[in-house]
Short mmCIF file of C-alpha atoms in Angstrom, two decimals:
data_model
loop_
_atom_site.label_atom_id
_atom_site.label_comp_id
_atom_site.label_asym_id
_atom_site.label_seq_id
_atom_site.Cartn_x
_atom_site.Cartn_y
_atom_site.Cartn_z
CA UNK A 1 7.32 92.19 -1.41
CA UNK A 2 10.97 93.57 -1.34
CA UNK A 3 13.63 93.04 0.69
CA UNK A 4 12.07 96.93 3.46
CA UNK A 5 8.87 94.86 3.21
CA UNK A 6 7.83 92.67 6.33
CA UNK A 7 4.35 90.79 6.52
CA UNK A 8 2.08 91.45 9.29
CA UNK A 9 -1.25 88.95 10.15
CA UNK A 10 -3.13 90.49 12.72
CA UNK A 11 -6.13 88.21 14.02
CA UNK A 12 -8.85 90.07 15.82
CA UNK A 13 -10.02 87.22 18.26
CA UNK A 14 -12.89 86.65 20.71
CA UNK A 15 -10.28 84.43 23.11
CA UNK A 16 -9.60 85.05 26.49
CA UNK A 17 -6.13 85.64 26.93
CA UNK A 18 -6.50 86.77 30.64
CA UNK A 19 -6.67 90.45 30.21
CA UNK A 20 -8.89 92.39 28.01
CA UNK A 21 -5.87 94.57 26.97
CA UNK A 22 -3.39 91.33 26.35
CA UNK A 23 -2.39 90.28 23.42
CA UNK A 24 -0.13 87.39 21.82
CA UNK A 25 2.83 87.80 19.30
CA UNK A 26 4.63 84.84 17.17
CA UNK A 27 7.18 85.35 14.62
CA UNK A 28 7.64 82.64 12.08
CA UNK A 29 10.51 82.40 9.34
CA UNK A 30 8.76 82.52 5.89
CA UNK A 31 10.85 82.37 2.57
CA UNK A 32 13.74 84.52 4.00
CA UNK A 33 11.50 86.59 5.80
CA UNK A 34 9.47 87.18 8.94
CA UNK A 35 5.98 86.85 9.47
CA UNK A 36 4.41 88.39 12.89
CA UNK A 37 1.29 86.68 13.72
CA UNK A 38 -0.23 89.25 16.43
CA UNK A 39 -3.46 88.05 18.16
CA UNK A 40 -5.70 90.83 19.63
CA UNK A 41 -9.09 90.77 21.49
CA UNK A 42 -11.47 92.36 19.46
CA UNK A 43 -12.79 94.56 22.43
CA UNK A 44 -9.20 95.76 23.03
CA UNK A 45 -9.31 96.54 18.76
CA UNK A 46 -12.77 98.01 19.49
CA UNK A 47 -11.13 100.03 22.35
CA UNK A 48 -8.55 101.71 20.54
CA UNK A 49 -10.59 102.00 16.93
CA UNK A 50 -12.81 104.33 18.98
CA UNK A 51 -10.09 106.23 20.25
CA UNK A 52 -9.25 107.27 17.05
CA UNK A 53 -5.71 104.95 17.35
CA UNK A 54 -4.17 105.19 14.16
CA UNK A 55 -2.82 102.35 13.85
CA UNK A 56 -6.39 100.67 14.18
CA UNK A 57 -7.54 103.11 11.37
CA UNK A 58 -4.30 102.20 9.14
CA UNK A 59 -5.61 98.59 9.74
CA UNK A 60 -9.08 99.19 8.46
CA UNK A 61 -8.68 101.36 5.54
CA UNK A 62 -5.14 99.47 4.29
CA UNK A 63 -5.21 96.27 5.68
CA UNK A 64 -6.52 93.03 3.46
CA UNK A 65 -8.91 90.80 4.97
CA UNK A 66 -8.34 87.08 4.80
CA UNK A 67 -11.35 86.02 6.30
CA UNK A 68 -14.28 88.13 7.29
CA UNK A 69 -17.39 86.95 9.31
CA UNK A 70 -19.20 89.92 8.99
CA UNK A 71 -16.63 91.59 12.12
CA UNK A 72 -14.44 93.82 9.23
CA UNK A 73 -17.75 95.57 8.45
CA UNK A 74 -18.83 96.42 11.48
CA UNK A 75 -15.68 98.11 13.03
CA UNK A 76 -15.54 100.01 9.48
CA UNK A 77 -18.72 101.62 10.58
CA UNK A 78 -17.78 102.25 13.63
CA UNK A 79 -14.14 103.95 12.92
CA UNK A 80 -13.87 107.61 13.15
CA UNK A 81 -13.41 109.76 10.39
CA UNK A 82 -9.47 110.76 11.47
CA UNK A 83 -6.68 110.13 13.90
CA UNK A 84 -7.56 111.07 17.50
CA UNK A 85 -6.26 114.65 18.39
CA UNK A 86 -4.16 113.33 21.08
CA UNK A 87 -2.63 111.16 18.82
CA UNK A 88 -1.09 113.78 16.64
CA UNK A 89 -0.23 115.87 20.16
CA UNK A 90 1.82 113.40 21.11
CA UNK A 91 3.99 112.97 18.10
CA UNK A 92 4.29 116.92 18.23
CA UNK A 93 5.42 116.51 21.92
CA UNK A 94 8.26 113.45 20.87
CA UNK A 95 9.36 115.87 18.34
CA UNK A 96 10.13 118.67 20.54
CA UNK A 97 11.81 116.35 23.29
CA UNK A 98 13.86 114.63 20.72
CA UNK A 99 14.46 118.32 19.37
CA UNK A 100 15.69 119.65 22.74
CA UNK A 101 17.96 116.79 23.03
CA UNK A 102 19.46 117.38 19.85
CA UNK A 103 18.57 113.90 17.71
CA UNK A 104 17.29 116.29 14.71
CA UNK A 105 16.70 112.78 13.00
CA UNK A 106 14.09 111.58 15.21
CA UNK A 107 12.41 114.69 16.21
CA UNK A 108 11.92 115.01 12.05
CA UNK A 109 10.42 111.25 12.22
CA UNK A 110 7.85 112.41 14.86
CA UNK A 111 6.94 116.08 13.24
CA UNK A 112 6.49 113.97 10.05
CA UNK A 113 4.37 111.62 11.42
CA UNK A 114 2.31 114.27 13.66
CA UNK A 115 1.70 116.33 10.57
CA UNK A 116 0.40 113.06 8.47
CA UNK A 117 -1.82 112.40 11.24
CA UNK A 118 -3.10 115.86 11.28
CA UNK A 119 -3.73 115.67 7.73
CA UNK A 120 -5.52 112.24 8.33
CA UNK A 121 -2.95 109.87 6.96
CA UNK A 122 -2.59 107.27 8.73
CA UNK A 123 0.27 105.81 7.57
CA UNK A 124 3.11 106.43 10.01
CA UNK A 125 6.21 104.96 10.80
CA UNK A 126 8.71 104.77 12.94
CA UNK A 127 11.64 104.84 10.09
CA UNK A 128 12.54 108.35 8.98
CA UNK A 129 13.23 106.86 5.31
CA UNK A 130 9.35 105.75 5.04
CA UNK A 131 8.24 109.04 5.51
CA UNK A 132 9.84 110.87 2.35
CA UNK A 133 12.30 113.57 4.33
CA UNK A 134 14.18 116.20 2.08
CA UNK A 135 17.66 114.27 1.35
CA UNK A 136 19.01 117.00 4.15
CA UNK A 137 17.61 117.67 6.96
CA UNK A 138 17.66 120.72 9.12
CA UNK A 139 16.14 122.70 11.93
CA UNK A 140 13.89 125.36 10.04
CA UNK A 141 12.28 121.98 8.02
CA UNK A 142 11.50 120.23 11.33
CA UNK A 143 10.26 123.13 13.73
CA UNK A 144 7.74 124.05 10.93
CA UNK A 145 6.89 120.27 10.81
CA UNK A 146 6.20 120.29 14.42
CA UNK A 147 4.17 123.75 13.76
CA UNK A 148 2.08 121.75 11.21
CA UNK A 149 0.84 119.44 13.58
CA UNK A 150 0.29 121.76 16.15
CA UNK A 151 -1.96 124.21 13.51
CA UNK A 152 -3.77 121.20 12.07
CA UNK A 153 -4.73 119.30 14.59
CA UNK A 154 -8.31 119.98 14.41
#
C-alpha cells in the first residue's frame, strides 16, 4: 500500500444492530495508517446489491474475501450485471448542480464518475485525482462528460 492507499474491512453480518439499514464503523490506527472496520447487515448488503448500488458491485467483483462461508458466492449470483440506471442519473444530476454553481472541479468528479458507471465501471471516487482528468480542465471536457452519462445510461 502507499501512502493515497487506505484499508477498508467490511464485515457482512447477520447481527442485529436495531435497524435493518444500521450499520457500525470503527477506525483503528494500523502501522501509520487507518483501518475502517465497517459492519453491515447482510440484508441491508442484499438490499442495495439488488439495486444495482455500485459500491456493493465494486465490493463483489474487487474486494478480497478473508473468510467466506459460502455467503460471497451467493450474493455474486445474485449481483446484477451493471450499475443501477439511477445510479449513473444521479452523478449526471451532481454534475450539472455543481456545474451551475461554478465548482468546474467537482462537477468533472461527478461527470467522470457518471460516465464510468454508464460504462459499467464501478470504480468511482469521490477524489478528482483517482479518476484520471486531463491535467486541465475545462467546460467543453466536462459538459460532454455529463453528455456521456446521459447517452449511455442504458
Amino acid at each position: 500500500a502507499d501512502s493515497e492507499s487506505d484499508l477498508d474491512l467490511l464485515v457482512l453480518n447477520n447481527l442485529d444492530l436495531g435497524s435493518q439499514d444500521d450499520f457500525d464503523v470503527s477506525h483503528v490506527p494500523l502501522n501509520g495508517q487507518t483501518l475502517e472496520i465497517t459492519l453491515v447487515p447482510i440484508t441491508a448488503f442484499q438490499q442495495d446489491l439488488k439495486k444495482g448500488n455500485p459500491f456493493a458491485l465494486a465490493v463483489l467483483r474487487h474486494g478480497v474475501e478473508l473468510y467466506d462461508d459460502g455467503c460471497v458466492r451467493e450474493l455474486r449470483d445474485m449481483a446484477p450485471p451493471k450499475p443501477a440506471r439511477e445510479a449513473v442519473l444521479a452523478q449526471v444530476a451532481a454534475a450539472k448542480q455543481r456545474l451551475s454553481r461554478g465548482d468546474l472541479r467537482a462537477a468533472a468528479t461527478h461527470a467522470l464518475n457518471a460516465r464510468r458507471l454508464a460504462a459499467n465501471n464501478v470504480e468511482v471516487s469521490c477524489h478528482l485525482e483517482r479518476l484520471s482528468p486531463p491535467a486541465t480542465l475545462n467546460l467543453e471536457d466536462v459538459e460532454g462528460w455529463i453528455r456521456e452519462g446521459e447517452e449511455n445510461v442504458g
